[in-house]
Short mmCIF file of C-alpha atoms and ligand atoms in Angstrom, two decimals:
data_model
loop_
_atom_site.label_atom_id
_atom_site.label_comp_id
_atom_site.label_asym_id
_atom_site.label_seq_id
_atom_site.Cartn_x
_atom_site.Cartn_y
_atom_site.Cartn_z
CA MET A 1097 -134.66 33.56 -24.47
CA ASN A 1098 -136.78 33.89 -21.37
CA TYR A 1099 -134.85 36.53 -19.45
CA SER A 1100 -136.10 39.92 -18.44
CA PRO A 1101 -134.80 42.96 -20.38
CA ASP A 1102 -134.06 44.55 -16.95
CA ASP A 1103 -131.39 41.90 -16.39
CA ILE A 1104 -129.49 42.67 -19.57
CA VAL A 1105 -126.79 45.16 -20.57
CA LEU A 1106 -126.01 45.59 -24.27
CA LEU A 1107 -122.66 46.78 -25.61
CA ASP A 1108 -123.29 47.71 -29.23
CA ARG A 1109 -120.34 48.62 -31.45
CA GLY A 1110 -122.34 48.80 -34.70
CA ASN A 1111 -121.82 46.51 -37.73
CA ASP A 1112 -123.73 43.76 -35.87
CA THR A 1113 -120.89 43.57 -33.34
CA SER A 1114 -122.21 43.42 -29.80
CA VAL A 1115 -122.00 41.86 -26.38
CA VAL A 1116 -124.92 40.99 -24.13
CA VAL A 1117 -124.26 40.73 -20.39
CA HIS A 1118 -126.71 39.22 -17.93
CA LEU A 1119 -126.44 40.79 -14.48
CA HIS A 1120 -126.86 37.34 -12.94
CA GLY A 1121 -123.19 36.52 -12.56
CA ALA A 1122 -122.19 39.33 -14.97
CA THR A 1123 -122.37 36.47 -17.44
CA ILE A 1124 -121.60 37.44 -21.03
CA ILE A 1125 -124.30 35.49 -22.88
CA SER A 1126 -123.60 36.67 -26.42
CA TRP A 1127 -120.70 38.06 -28.39
CA ARG A 1128 -121.50 38.83 -31.99
CA CYS A 1129 -118.60 39.72 -34.24
CA ALA A 1130 -119.57 41.25 -37.61
CA GLY A 1131 -122.84 39.34 -37.67
CA GLU A 1132 -121.52 36.00 -36.34
CA GLU A 1133 -122.26 34.68 -32.86
CA MET A 1134 -119.00 33.46 -31.30
CA LEU A 1135 -120.26 32.02 -27.99
CA PHE A 1136 -122.42 29.02 -27.27
CA LEU A 1137 -125.53 29.60 -25.18
CA SER A 1138 -127.76 26.61 -24.51
CA LYS A 1139 -131.35 26.90 -25.71
CA HIS A 1140 -132.19 25.14 -22.46
CA ALA A 1141 -130.25 27.60 -20.27
CA ILE A 1142 -132.24 28.45 -17.15
CA PHE A 1143 -132.76 32.17 -16.48
CA ASP A 1144 -134.23 32.05 -12.99
CA ASN A 1145 -131.55 34.30 -11.47
CA LEU A 1146 -130.59 31.37 -9.26
CA LYS A 1147 -128.88 28.76 -11.40
CA ALA A 1148 -125.63 29.42 -13.26
CA ILE A 1149 -126.31 30.22 -16.92
CA ARG A 1150 -125.32 27.36 -19.24
CA GLY A 1151 -123.19 29.04 -21.84
CA GLY A 1152 -121.49 32.32 -22.63
CA ILE A 1153 -118.78 33.26 -20.14
CA PRO A 1154 -119.69 32.49 -16.51
CA ILE A 1155 -117.21 33.80 -13.90
CA VAL A 1156 -115.83 31.28 -11.43
CA PHE A 1157 -114.86 32.75 -8.02
CA PRO A 1158 -113.75 32.17 -5.24
CA LYS A 1159 -113.51 28.40 -5.80
CA PHE A 1160 -113.16 26.26 -8.93
CA GLY A 1161 -114.96 22.90 -8.80
CA PRO A 1162 -116.85 21.45 -5.84
CA TRP A 1163 -116.77 23.69 -2.78
CA LYS A 1164 -117.56 22.74 0.79
CA TYR A 1165 -118.85 26.23 1.68
CA GLY A 1166 -121.15 26.83 -1.29
CA PRO A 1167 -122.08 25.89 -4.85
CA GLN A 1168 -119.69 24.33 -7.37
CA HIS A 1169 -117.47 26.99 -8.97
CA GLY A 1170 -118.25 29.49 -6.20
CA PHE A 1171 -120.85 32.23 -6.02
CA ALA A 1172 -119.75 34.92 -8.50
CA ARG A 1173 -121.71 33.30 -11.34
CA VAL A 1174 -124.92 33.04 -9.28
CA LEU A 1175 -125.08 36.44 -7.58
CA ARG A 1176 -126.37 39.66 -9.09
CA TRP A 1177 -123.68 42.12 -10.12
CA LYS A 1178 -124.01 45.91 -10.32
CA LEU A 1179 -123.46 47.86 -13.48
CA GLU A 1180 -120.82 50.34 -12.30
CA MET A 1181 -120.29 52.08 -15.62
CA PRO A 1182 -122.88 51.76 -18.39
CA PRO A 1183 -121.62 51.10 -21.92
CA LYS A 1184 -119.58 53.96 -23.34
CA LYS A 1185 -117.72 54.36 -26.64
CA ASP A 1186 -114.08 55.48 -26.77
CA LYS A 1187 -112.51 57.45 -29.63
CA HIS A 1188 -111.65 54.21 -31.47
CA GLY A 1189 -115.28 53.11 -31.43
CA ASN A 1190 -114.63 50.38 -28.84
CA VAL A 1191 -117.35 49.96 -26.23
CA PHE A 1192 -116.62 49.59 -22.50
CA ALA A 1193 -118.73 48.69 -19.50
CA VAL A 1194 -117.78 47.94 -15.90
CA PHE A 1195 -119.50 45.54 -13.50
CA VAL A 1196 -118.89 45.13 -9.77
CA LEU A 1197 -119.63 42.54 -7.12
CA GLU A 1198 -118.94 43.26 -3.46
CA ASP A 1199 -119.45 40.95 -0.51
CA ASN A 1200 -123.03 40.94 0.72
CA ASP A 1201 -125.18 38.88 3.10
CA LEU A 1202 -125.45 36.03 0.58
CA SER A 1203 -121.71 35.80 -0.10
CA ARG A 1204 -120.75 36.24 3.57
CA ALA A 1205 -123.11 33.40 4.56
CA MET A 1206 -120.84 31.10 2.47
CA TRP A 1207 -117.50 32.88 2.76
CA ASN A 1208 -117.15 35.43 5.52
CA ILE A 1209 -114.72 37.67 3.66
CA MET A 1210 -114.92 41.27 2.47
CA PHE A 1211 -113.92 41.75 -1.16
CA LYS A 1212 -114.66 43.71 -4.31
CA LEU A 1213 -114.61 42.22 -7.82
CA VAL A 1214 -114.39 44.49 -10.84
CA TYR A 1215 -115.11 43.16 -14.32
CA THR A 1216 -114.36 45.44 -17.23
CA ILE A 1217 -115.54 44.43 -20.69
CA ARG A 1218 -114.17 46.08 -23.82
CA LEU A 1219 -115.67 45.21 -27.15
CA GLU A 1220 -113.29 45.79 -30.05
CA GLU A 1221 -113.84 45.35 -33.78
CA SER A 1222 -112.95 41.65 -33.75
CA ALA A 1223 -111.93 40.95 -30.16
CA LEU A 1224 -113.54 40.68 -26.76
CA HIS A 1225 -111.29 41.96 -23.98
CA VAL A 1226 -112.11 41.45 -20.30
CA ASP A 1227 -110.20 42.51 -17.19
CA PHE A 1228 -111.03 40.86 -13.88
CA SER A 1229 -109.74 42.17 -10.58
CA VAL A 1230 -110.13 41.08 -6.99
CA HIS A 1231 -109.61 43.58 -4.17
CA ASN A 1232 -109.13 42.56 -0.57
CA THR A 1233 -111.25 45.04 1.40
CA ASP A 1234 -111.00 42.90 4.54
CA LYS A 1235 -108.59 42.98 7.46
CA ILE A 1236 -107.41 39.43 6.89
CA THR A 1237 -105.45 37.63 4.15
CA PHE A 1238 -107.43 35.28 1.91
CA GLY A 1239 -106.81 32.85 -0.96
CA PHE A 1240 -109.07 32.18 -3.95
CA ASN A 1241 -109.41 30.64 -7.41
CA CYS A 1242 -110.80 32.48 -10.41
CA LEU A 1243 -111.62 31.38 -13.93
CA LEU A 1244 -113.46 32.58 -17.03
CA HIS A 1245 -115.59 29.66 -18.19
CA ASN A 1246 -115.62 30.39 -21.94
CA TYR A 1247 -118.14 28.38 -23.96
CA LEU A 1248 -116.77 28.86 -27.49
CA LEU A 1249 -119.20 28.10 -30.30
CA THR A 1250 -118.15 25.62 -32.98
CA PRO A 1251 -120.10 24.29 -35.97
CA GLU A 1252 -118.65 20.81 -35.28
CA ILE A 1253 -116.52 20.04 -32.24
CA THR A 1254 -114.57 17.18 -33.80
CA ARG A 1255 -113.03 19.60 -36.33
CA SER A 1256 -111.94 22.27 -33.84
CA GLY A 1257 -108.32 21.65 -32.85
CA ILE A 1258 -106.59 23.43 -29.97
CA ILE A 1259 -102.96 24.50 -30.46
CA GLY A 1260 -100.67 25.64 -27.64
CA LEU A 1261 -101.02 22.83 -25.10
CA GLN A 1262 -98.22 20.54 -26.28
CA ASN A 1263 -95.73 19.47 -23.56
CA LEU A 1264 -97.88 20.90 -20.76
CA ASN A 1265 -98.60 18.84 -17.68
CA TYR A 1266 -102.25 18.40 -16.99
CA LYS A 1267 -104.62 16.89 -14.47
CA ASP A 1268 -107.12 14.64 -16.18
CA LYS A 1269 -110.30 14.83 -14.10
CA VAL A 1270 -112.05 12.11 -16.14
CA LYS A 1271 -109.29 9.52 -15.63
CA SER A 1272 -108.16 10.92 -12.24
CA GLU A 1273 -104.52 10.97 -13.32
CA GLU A 1274 -101.74 13.38 -14.19
CA ASP A 1275 -100.28 13.36 -17.69
CA THR A 1276 -98.28 15.40 -20.21
CA GLU A 1277 -99.85 16.57 -23.45
CA ARG A 1278 -98.13 14.96 -26.44
CA LYS A 1279 -100.27 16.39 -29.22
CA GLU A 1280 -99.49 19.54 -31.11
CA GLU A 1281 -103.18 19.92 -31.92
CA VAL A 1282 -105.73 18.62 -29.41
CA PHE A 1283 -109.12 17.50 -30.71
CA ILE A 1284 -112.04 16.67 -28.44
CA ARG A 1285 -113.74 13.40 -29.34
CA GLU A 1286 -114.91 12.19 -25.93
CA ASN A 1287 -115.66 13.51 -22.44
CA VAL A 1288 -112.70 15.74 -21.67
CA ASP A 1289 -112.09 17.56 -18.39
CA ARG A 1290 -108.48 18.67 -17.97
CA ILE A 1291 -106.55 21.35 -16.15
CA TYR A 1292 -103.38 22.28 -18.05
CA ASN A 1293 -100.71 24.00 -15.94
CA ASP A 1294 -98.20 26.71 -16.78
CA ALA A 1295 -99.95 27.38 -20.06
CA PRO A 1296 -98.55 29.86 -22.57
CA ASN A 1297 -100.52 33.06 -22.83
CA GLU A 1298 -101.69 32.39 -26.35
CA ILE A 1299 -103.87 29.40 -27.21
CA VAL A 1300 -105.48 29.01 -30.61
CA ILE A 1301 -108.55 27.04 -31.66
CA GLY A 1302 -109.45 26.57 -35.30
CA ASN A 1303 -112.65 25.94 -37.29
CA MET A 1304 -114.88 27.87 -34.94
CA ALA A 1305 -118.14 29.73 -35.62
CA GLY A 1306 -118.17 31.90 -38.74
CA ASN A 1307 -115.15 30.03 -40.11
CA ARG A 1308 -113.02 31.89 -37.56
CA THR A 1309 -109.92 30.90 -35.68
CA LEU A 1310 -110.08 32.12 -32.10
CA MET A 1311 -106.98 33.23 -30.28
CA LEU A 1312 -107.25 33.24 -26.50
CA LYS A 1313 -104.67 35.56 -24.96
CA THR A 1314 -104.37 35.50 -21.22
CA PHE A 1315 -102.60 37.58 -18.57
CA ASN A 1316 -102.02 36.22 -15.08
CA PHE A 1317 -104.08 33.09 -15.78
CA PRO A 1318 -101.56 30.20 -15.55
CA ASP A 1319 -104.10 27.39 -16.03
CA ILE A 1320 -106.19 26.43 -19.02
CA VAL A 1321 -109.17 24.14 -18.48
CA VAL A 1322 -110.52 22.17 -21.43
CA TRP A 1323 -113.96 20.70 -20.89
CA ASN A 1324 -116.72 19.04 -22.85
CA PRO A 1325 -119.21 16.63 -21.23
CA TRP A 1326 -119.74 14.61 -24.44
CA LYS A 1327 -122.85 12.57 -25.22
CA ASP A 1328 -123.68 10.60 -22.08
CA LYS A 1329 -122.98 13.33 -19.53
CA ALA A 1330 -124.75 15.93 -21.68
CA ARG A 1331 -127.87 13.78 -21.64
CA ASN A 1332 -128.01 14.07 -17.87
CA MET A 1333 -127.71 17.86 -17.86
CA ILE A 1334 -131.12 19.50 -17.69
CA ASP A 1335 -129.96 22.75 -19.25
CA LEU A 1336 -128.24 21.25 -22.30
CA GLY A 1337 -129.82 19.68 -25.40
CA ASP A 1338 -128.80 16.11 -26.27
CA GLN A 1339 -126.74 17.19 -29.31
CA ASP A 1340 -125.45 20.46 -27.86
CA TYR A 1341 -122.13 18.98 -26.75
CA ARG A 1342 -121.09 19.07 -30.42
CA LYS A 1343 -121.50 22.85 -30.53
CA PHE A 1344 -119.02 24.11 -27.96
CA VAL A 1345 -115.54 23.82 -26.59
CA CYS A 1346 -115.00 25.14 -23.08
CA LEU A 1347 -111.54 26.68 -23.17
CA GLU A 1348 -111.26 28.32 -19.79
CA ALA A 1349 -108.64 30.76 -18.53
CA GLY A 1350 -108.01 30.27 -14.84
CA ARG A 1351 -105.97 30.40 -11.71
CA VAL A 1352 -107.21 27.19 -10.14
CA THR A 1353 -104.32 24.87 -9.30
CA HIS A 1354 -102.76 27.22 -6.76
CA ASP A 1355 -104.77 29.83 -4.89
CA ALA A 1356 -104.02 33.48 -5.46
CA ILE A 1357 -103.32 35.09 -2.09
CA LEU A 1358 -104.26 38.64 -1.17
CA LYS A 1359 -103.26 40.52 1.94
CA PRO A 1360 -105.52 43.29 3.28
CA GLY A 1361 -105.60 46.21 0.86
CA GLN A 1362 -103.98 44.23 -1.99
CA SER A 1363 -105.47 43.63 -5.45
CA PHE A 1364 -105.08 40.88 -8.01
CA GLU A 1365 -105.59 41.50 -11.74
CA CYS A 1366 -105.96 39.17 -14.68
CA SER A 1367 -107.28 39.51 -18.22
CA GLN A 1368 -108.21 37.63 -21.33
CA ILE A 1369 -108.68 38.66 -24.91
CA ILE A 1370 -110.50 36.45 -27.38
CA ALA A 1371 -109.63 37.54 -30.89
CA ALA A 1372 -111.69 36.23 -33.80
CA ILE A 1373 -109.54 35.84 -36.87
CA ILE A 1374 -111.03 35.10 -40.28
CA ALA A 1375 -109.42 31.88 -41.53
CA VAL A 1376 -107.46 32.33 -44.74
CA LEU A 1377 -107.84 29.24 -46.91
C1 BG6 B 1968 -115.52 22.71 -15.85
C2 BG6 B 1968 -115.06 21.67 -14.86
O1 BG6 B 1968 -114.77 23.87 -15.69
O2 BG6 B 1968 -116.89 23.01 -15.60
C3 BG6 B 1968 -115.94 20.43 -14.96
O3 BG6 B 1968 -113.70 21.32 -15.11
C4 BG6 B 1968 -117.41 20.82 -14.78
O4 BG6 B 1968 -115.54 19.47 -13.99
C5 BG6 B 1968 -117.75 21.91 -15.78
O5 BG6 B 1968 -118.21 19.68 -14.98
C6 BG6 B 1968 -119.19 22.39 -15.72
O6 BG6 B 1968 -119.54 22.76 -14.44
P1 BG6 B 1968 -120.99 23.24 -14.10
O7 BG6 B 1968 -121.03 23.44 -12.62
O8 BG6 B 1968 -121.21 24.54 -14.85
O9 BG6 B 1968 -121.92 22.17 -14.58
#
């Protein structure tokens, strides 16, 4: 990968269990769990500290999707974050690190608001836990979206079924219509781009990397976005290989349908845990 070592923070738990964070966007670009990589990172990802990194876990804030004031999905994934607390081990052997982004000239040029984002990563034996908080350090009330754009690695997308979405209403961005999910297990076999509302806080996806089932547990993230560009759209993406769409499912935890609102001095907190469970046959 063509990134500079100065841009990288490593959380190493031993036993080939680690997380790599790129300071551009505080993007987690690798999570290895007992020797298995669990996240997809495109071989064509562009590390120019300008473009959003294609893969891992980019952070979407303050806007999900196209944005009239700045880039798609906001600026948090394309600004440089500060390492507030370097990686540290607790008594259980879990490794923590804290990253911060505060408003600066670049953010204020798009969104003239004072804020502080705090991103805490905790690497456990077989789970990746992140806490995301937004603090209103301004004198005015503001609204925002936030989302963790998880690119989960799969050996073969057509075999990775998602459980936990049945009966949820969703917005289908491909067909531009609203619908209700009928399926108990959702498989991706075409271009899918959906926002599921009022999602339960546990979603499971099977047949993932390392023969693992991943459980996504969320707190204060009412929406789940499921996205894969599929063949034709992938071909037009400069930072994705032609066959790469088969290797990931974007299962994203978000607050995107309704803005979160913060008054001056208030904070908003949300979290996700991705637990990697070894499938029992
Ligand atoms: C998803 C959106 O979250 O991200 C899609 O629902 C979008 O509409 C996708 O295409 C990728 O976005 P980007 O900006 O990283 O190419």
